[in-house]
Amino acid sequence: KTVDNGRVSTNLTPAGWNHLYSGKVRDLFEPASPSTDVAGAGDAMLLVASDRVSAYDYVLSPGIPGKGEVLTRLSLWWFDNLDVPNHLVASHAPGEAGHAALPAEVADRAMLVKKLDMFPVEAVVRGYLTGSGWKEYQQNGTVCGIPLADGLQNGDRLPEPIYTPAWKAPMGEHDENISFERTVELIGGDDAAAVRDLALSIYTKAAAIAEAKGLILADTKFEFGRDPDSGDIALADEVLTPDSSRYWDAQAWTTGETPDQRMASFDKQIVRDWLTQIWDMTGTPPELPADIIERTSHRYRELLERMTR
Ligand code: ATP
Ligand code: MG
């Protein structure tokens, strides 16, 4: 079966698995037969990160070589280094059950996870002012409705990290920034508070780990779900990858003079900048040129090396 989401095919459904869903970047599979023993996990899913790249919710073509592997390896590294319940069904270290259960053809880009009841909330945390936050701040002095002090510049560190949730729109629709109160309406007060507190504490811990490696974690997005068996909330999806986060070089941030120099990104900012320069966001997005692909691919790999070495 060919998984063709938008314009980049991954063309793989591993033997023993059925295609369940394809998002912009990841393809999800479930065991073809319920009796398949998947590392002893109840309701397991295979989460395969493709090389597809999306910007402003458009899937672009062609993909970024090695990107799916970088996203997966970095997520696994963070799950290992964060002391938070997560959706992995077993350790994915070579030789362990999680790793052994991965189909060979996707082994370096796949995670074996427990299927959770996902909260329709993207738990965004921002420690620095940039992107859409910077735009809103220039207009209203706020970020997602949260008032901030006057006089901040693009790329500045915020006095403290802020939680700016978004509603996870169904496939094809754009995610929408919402207030904390709205998340209470969506998922209830207890879970809304738990998700917010987890997101802020994971961000704070991760930012300190990144900083020790000379990297600034400017902002990030987490997704959480509830384990249907235990009832516990677990960290799901990808975590702290360059797709879900903005990473900058700490040295450049300290010494850089222009915003571009300060925010030397290890993510798809190269793609975003190129796209907004040459395209008016109507019709079909243009093909990514070879030099943009190569620079982006290189930045993704560099981040993985710096973070995990
Ligand atoms: P969309 O869901 O709008 O397509 P997306 O483009 O971000 O979003 P991907 O990131 O490519 O989608 O696909 C991953 C999908 O898997 C997301 O919908 C995410 O919420 C979901 N997901 C991640 N972990 C789990 C889990 N443990 N259980 C159930 N769903 C999960
Ligand atoms: Mg996603």
Coordinates of C-alpha atoms and ligand atoms in Angstrom, one line a residue:
K1 CA 0.0 0.0 0.0
T2 CA 1.3 3.4 -0.8
V3 CA 1.0 6.1 1.8
D4 CA 0.7 9.3 -0.2
N5 CA 0.0 12.2 2.1
G6 CA 0.2 15.3 0.0
R7 CA 3.0 15.0 -2.4
V8 CA 5.7 12.9 -0.8
S9 CA 5.2 9.2 -0.8
T10 CA 6.8 7.0 1.8
N11 CA 5.6 3.9 0.0
L12 CA 5.9 1.5 2.8
T13 CA 3.6 -0.5 5.0
P14 CA 5.7 -2.8 7.0
A15 CA 4.8 -6.5 6.9
G16 CA 2.4 -7.4 9.8
W17 CA 1.1 -3.8 10.1
N18 CA -1.9 -2.0 8.7
H19 CA -1.9 1.7 7.7
L20 CA -4.0 3.7 10.1
Y21 CA -3.4 7.3 9.4
S22 CA -0.9 9.7 7.9
G23 CA -0.3 13.2 9.3
K24 CA 1.8 15.8 7.6
V25 CA 5.0 14.1 8.7
R26 CA 4.3 10.8 10.4
D27 CA 2.6 7.6 9.2
L28 CA 0.8 5.5 11.8
F29 CA 0.3 1.8 11.6
E30 CA -1.5 -0.8 13.8
P31 CA -0.8 -4.5 14.1
A32 CA -2.4 -6.4 11.2
S33 CA -3.7 -9.0 13.6
P34 CA -4.7 -8.2 17.1
S35 CA -2.9 -11.3 18.3
T36 CA 0.5 -10.0 17.0
D37 CA 2.7 -9.9 20.0
V38 CA 4.2 -6.4 19.9
A39 CA 6.7 -6.4 22.7
G40 CA 3.9 -7.3 25.1
A41 CA 2.0 -4.0 24.5
G42 CA -1.7 -3.9 24.5
D43 CA -2.9 -1.4 22.0
A44 CA 0.3 -0.7 20.2
M45 CA 1.0 1.6 17.2
L46 CA 4.0 2.1 15.0
L47 CA 4.8 5.8 14.5
V48 CA 7.0 6.2 11.5
A49 CA 8.6 9.6 10.8
S50 CA 9.0 10.2 7.1
D51 CA 11.3 12.7 5.4
R52 CA 8.4 15.0 4.6
V53 CA 8.7 18.6 5.6
S54 CA 5.8 20.9 6.3
A55 CA 5.8 24.7 6.7
Y56 CA 2.8 26.8 7.6
D57 CA 0.8 23.5 7.4
Y58 CA 1.8 22.8 3.8
V59 CA 3.6 19.6 3.0
L60 CA 6.4 20.5 0.7
S61 CA 8.2 18.4 -1.9
P62 CA 10.7 16.8 -2.1
G63 CA 11.5 15.6 1.4
I64 CA 14.6 16.3 3.5
P65 CA 17.0 13.3 3.5
G66 CA 17.5 11.8 6.9
K67 CA 14.9 14.0 8.6
G68 CA 12.7 11.1 9.8
E69 CA 15.6 9.4 11.4
V70 CA 16.8 12.6 13.1
L71 CA 13.3 13.3 14.5
T72 CA 13.0 9.7 15.8
R73 CA 16.5 9.5 17.3
L74 CA 16.1 12.8 19.0
S75 CA 12.6 11.9 20.4
L76 CA 14.0 8.7 21.8
W77 CA 16.9 10.5 23.4
W78 CA 14.6 13.0 25.1
F79 CA 12.2 10.3 26.3
D80 CA 15.3 8.6 27.9
N81 CA 16.5 11.9 29.4
L82 CA 13.2 13.2 30.7
D83 CA 11.8 11.7 33.8
V84 CA 8.1 11.8 32.6
P85 CA 5.7 8.9 31.8
N86 CA 5.7 8.5 28.0
H87 CA 4.0 6.5 25.3
L88 CA 6.9 4.2 24.4
V89 CA 5.9 0.6 25.0
A90 CA 9.4 -0.6 25.8
S91 CA 13.0 0.5 25.7
H92 CA 14.2 1.2 22.1
A93 CA 17.9 0.7 22.9
P94 CA 19.5 -1.8 20.5
G95 CA 18.9 -5.3 21.9
E96 CA 15.9 -4.3 23.9
A97 CA 12.2 -5.3 23.3
G98 CA 11.1 -2.1 21.7
H99 CA 13.9 -2.1 19.3
A100 CA 13.6 -5.8 18.4
A101 CA 9.9 -5.3 17.6
L102 CA 10.5 -2.6 14.9
P103 CA 10.2 -3.8 11.3
A104 CA 13.6 -3.7 9.7
E105 CA 12.6 -1.5 6.8
V106 CA 11.6 1.4 9.1
A107 CA 13.7 0.6 12.2
D108 CA 15.7 3.8 12.2
R109 CA 12.7 6.1 11.8
A110 CA 10.0 4.3 13.9
M111 CA 8.8 4.2 17.5
L112 CA 6.6 1.6 19.0
V113 CA 4.1 3.4 21.1
K114 CA 1.0 2.8 23.1
K115 CA -2.2 4.2 21.5
L116 CA -3.4 6.9 23.9
D117 CA -6.6 8.9 24.0
M118 CA -5.0 12.2 22.8
F119 CA -6.0 15.5 24.2
P120 CA -7.0 17.9 21.4
V121 CA -4.6 20.4 22.8
E122 CA -1.1 21.3 21.7
A123 CA 0.8 22.3 24.7
V124 CA 3.1 25.1 23.5
V125 CA 5.7 26.7 25.7
R126 CA 7.7 29.7 24.8
G127 CA 10.8 30.9 26.6
Y128 CA 11.8 33.4 23.9
L129 CA 9.9 35.9 21.8
T130 CA 9.9 35.2 18.0
G131 CA 7.8 34.0 15.1
S132 CA 4.0 34.5 15.4
G133 CA 4.6 35.6 19.0
W134 CA 6.8 38.4 17.9
K135 CA 4.3 39.5 15.3
E136 CA 1.5 39.7 17.8
Y137 CA 3.7 41.4 20.4
Q138 CA 4.6 44.1 17.9
Q139 CA 0.8 44.8 17.3
N140 CA -0.7 44.3 20.8
G141 CA 2.1 43.9 23.3
T142 CA 0.8 40.4 23.9
V143 CA 1.6 36.8 23.0
C144 CA -1.5 34.6 22.6
G145 CA -3.3 37.2 24.6
I146 CA -0.7 37.2 27.5
P147 CA 0.5 40.7 28.1
L148 CA 4.3 41.2 28.2
A149 CA 6.6 44.0 29.3
D150 CA 7.3 46.8 26.8
G151 CA 10.5 47.1 24.9
L152 CA 11.2 43.5 24.0
Q153 CA 13.0 42.7 20.8
N154 CA 12.7 39.8 18.4
G155 CA 14.6 36.8 19.9
D156 CA 14.6 38.1 23.4
R157 CA 14.3 35.8 26.4
L158 CA 11.0 36.1 28.2
P159 CA 11.1 36.9 32.0
E160 CA 9.7 33.4 32.4
P161 CA 8.4 30.7 30.1
I162 CA 4.8 31.1 29.0
Y163 CA 2.2 28.5 28.2
T164 CA 0.3 29.3 25.0
P165 CA -1.9 26.3 24.1
A166 CA -3.4 25.6 20.7
W167 CA -6.4 23.6 19.6
K168 CA -5.4 20.6 17.6
A169 CA -7.5 21.0 14.5
P170 CA -8.7 17.9 12.6
M171 CA -6.6 16.9 9.6
G172 CA -6.5 19.6 6.9
E173 CA -7.5 22.5 9.2
H174 CA -5.1 25.0 10.8
D175 CA -4.4 24.7 14.5
E176 CA -5.7 27.6 16.4
N177 CA -4.3 29.4 19.4
I178 CA -6.6 29.3 22.4
S179 CA -6.7 30.6 25.9
F180 CA -6.0 28.4 29.0
E181 CA -9.7 28.9 29.8
R182 CA -10.7 27.4 26.5
T183 CA -8.5 24.3 27.2
V184 CA -10.5 23.9 30.5
E185 CA -13.7 23.9 28.4
L186 CA -12.2 21.3 26.0
I187 CA -10.7 18.8 28.4
G188 CA -11.8 19.8 31.9
G189 CA -10.0 21.8 34.6
D190 CA -7.9 19.0 36.2
D191 CA -6.5 17.8 32.9
A192 CA -6.0 21.3 31.5
A193 CA -4.0 22.2 34.6
A194 CA -2.0 18.9 34.6
V195 CA -1.1 19.4 30.9
R196 CA 0.0 23.0 31.4
D197 CA 2.1 22.2 34.5
L198 CA 3.7 19.2 32.8
A199 CA 4.5 21.2 29.7
L200 CA 6.1 24.1 31.7
S201 CA 8.1 21.8 33.8
I202 CA 9.3 19.6 30.9
Y203 CA 10.3 22.8 29.0
T204 CA 12.2 24.2 31.9
K205 CA 14.1 21.0 32.4
A206 CA 14.8 20.5 28.7
A207 CA 15.9 24.1 28.2
A208 CA 18.5 23.6 30.9
I209 CA 19.8 20.4 29.3
A210 CA 20.0 22.0 25.9
E211 CA 21.7 25.1 27.4
A212 CA 24.5 22.8 28.8
K213 CA 25.1 21.8 25.2
G214 CA 25.3 25.3 23.9
L215 CA 21.7 25.3 22.5
I216 CA 18.8 27.5 23.3
L217 CA 15.4 25.9 23.3
A218 CA 13.4 28.9 22.3
D219 CA 10.0 27.3 22.2
T220 CA 8.4 23.9 21.8
K221 CA 5.1 22.0 21.5
F222 CA 4.1 18.8 23.4
E223 CA 1.2 16.5 23.0
F224 CA -0.2 14.5 25.8
G225 CA -2.8 11.7 26.0
R226 CA -4.4 9.4 28.5
D227 CA -3.4 5.8 28.8
P228 CA -6.8 4.0 28.5
D229 CA -5.8 1.2 30.8
S230 CA -4.1 3.0 33.7
G231 CA -5.9 6.4 33.3
D232 CA -2.5 8.2 33.6
I233 CA -1.5 11.1 31.5
A234 CA 1.6 10.4 29.3
L235 CA 3.8 12.4 27.0
A236 CA 3.1 11.3 23.4
D237 CA 4.0 12.1 19.8
E238 CA 7.5 13.4 19.0
V239 CA 9.3 15.4 21.7
L240 CA 11.7 18.3 21.5
T241 CA 12.5 17.7 17.8
P242 CA 13.4 20.5 15.4
D243 CA 9.9 20.0 13.9
S244 CA 8.2 20.7 17.2
S245 CA 10.7 23.2 18.6
R246 CA 12.9 26.1 17.8
Y247 CA 16.5 25.5 18.7
W248 CA 19.1 28.3 18.4
D249 CA 22.9 28.3 18.8
A250 CA 23.6 29.8 22.2
Q251 CA 26.9 31.4 21.2
A252 CA 25.3 33.2 18.2
W253 CA 22.4 34.3 20.3
T254 CA 24.8 36.0 22.8
T255 CA 27.1 37.6 20.3
G256 CA 24.8 38.2 17.2
E257 CA 23.8 41.7 16.4
T258 CA 21.0 41.3 13.9
P259 CA 17.9 39.1 14.7
D260 CA 19.1 36.7 12.0
Q261 CA 22.5 36.3 13.6
R262 CA 21.0 35.9 17.0
M263 CA 18.5 33.2 16.0
A264 CA 20.8 30.8 14.2
S265 CA 18.2 28.0 13.9
F266 CA 18.5 24.2 13.9
D267 CA 15.1 23.6 12.4
K268 CA 13.0 24.3 9.4
Q269 CA 13.4 28.1 9.6
I270 CA 15.5 27.9 6.5
V271 CA 12.5 26.4 4.7
R272 CA 10.0 28.9 6.2
D273 CA 12.2 31.8 5.2
W274 CA 12.7 30.6 1.7
L275 CA 9.0 29.8 1.2
T276 CA 7.7 33.2 2.5
Q277 CA 10.3 35.0 0.2
I278 CA 9.2 33.3 -3.0
W279 CA 5.6 32.3 -2.5
D280 CA 2.4 34.2 -1.8
M281 CA 0.7 31.2 -0.1
T282 CA -1.9 30.7 -2.9
G283 CA -2.2 27.5 -5.1
T284 CA 0.4 24.8 -4.9
P285 CA 3.7 25.5 -3.0
P286 CA 6.9 25.5 -5.2
E287 CA 9.4 22.7 -5.2
L288 CA 12.1 22.9 -2.7
P289 CA 15.5 23.7 -4.4
A290 CA 18.5 21.5 -3.8
D291 CA 20.5 24.0 -1.7
I292 CA 17.6 24.6 0.7
I293 CA 17.1 20.8 1.1
E294 CA 20.8 20.3 1.7
R295 CA 21.2 23.1 4.2
T296 CA 18.1 22.0 6.2
S297 CA 19.2 18.3 6.2
H298 CA 22.6 19.4 7.5
R299 CA 21.1 21.5 10.2
Y300 CA 18.9 18.7 11.4
R301 CA 21.8 16.3 11.6
E302 CA 24.0 18.9 13.4
L303 CA 21.3 19.4 16.0
L304 CA 21.1 15.6 16.7
E305 CA 24.9 15.4 17.0
R306 CA 25.2 18.4 19.3
M307 CA 22.3 17.3 21.5
T308 CA 23.1 13.6 21.9
R309 CA 26.9 13.5 21.9
Ligands
ATP1 P1 -2.5 15.9 12.2 O1 -3.0 15.0 13.3 O2 -3.4 17.2 12.2 O3 -2.3 15.3 10.9 P2 0.3 16.3 12.2 O4 0.3 16.7 10.8 O5 1.1 16.9 13.2 O6 -1.2 16.5 12.7 P3 1.8 13.9 12.4 O7 2.6 14.6 13.4 O8 2.4 13.7 11.1 O9 0.4 14.7 12.3 O10 1.3 12.5 12.9 C1 1.3 12.1 14.2 C2 -0.1 11.9 14.7 O11 -0.1 10.9 15.7 C3 -0.7 13.1 15.4 O12 -2.0 13.3 15.0 C4 -0.5 12.8 16.9 O13 -1.5 13.5 17.7 C5 -0.8 11.3 16.9 N1 -0.2 10.6 18.0 C6 1.1 10.7 18.5 N2 1.3 9.8 19.5 C7 0.2 9.2 19.7 C8 -0.2 8.1 20.6 N3 0.6 7.6 21.5 N4 -1.5 7.7 20.6 C9 -2.4 8.2 19.6 N5 -2.1 9.2 18.7 C10 -0.8 9.6 18.8
MG2 MG 2.5 16.5 14.6

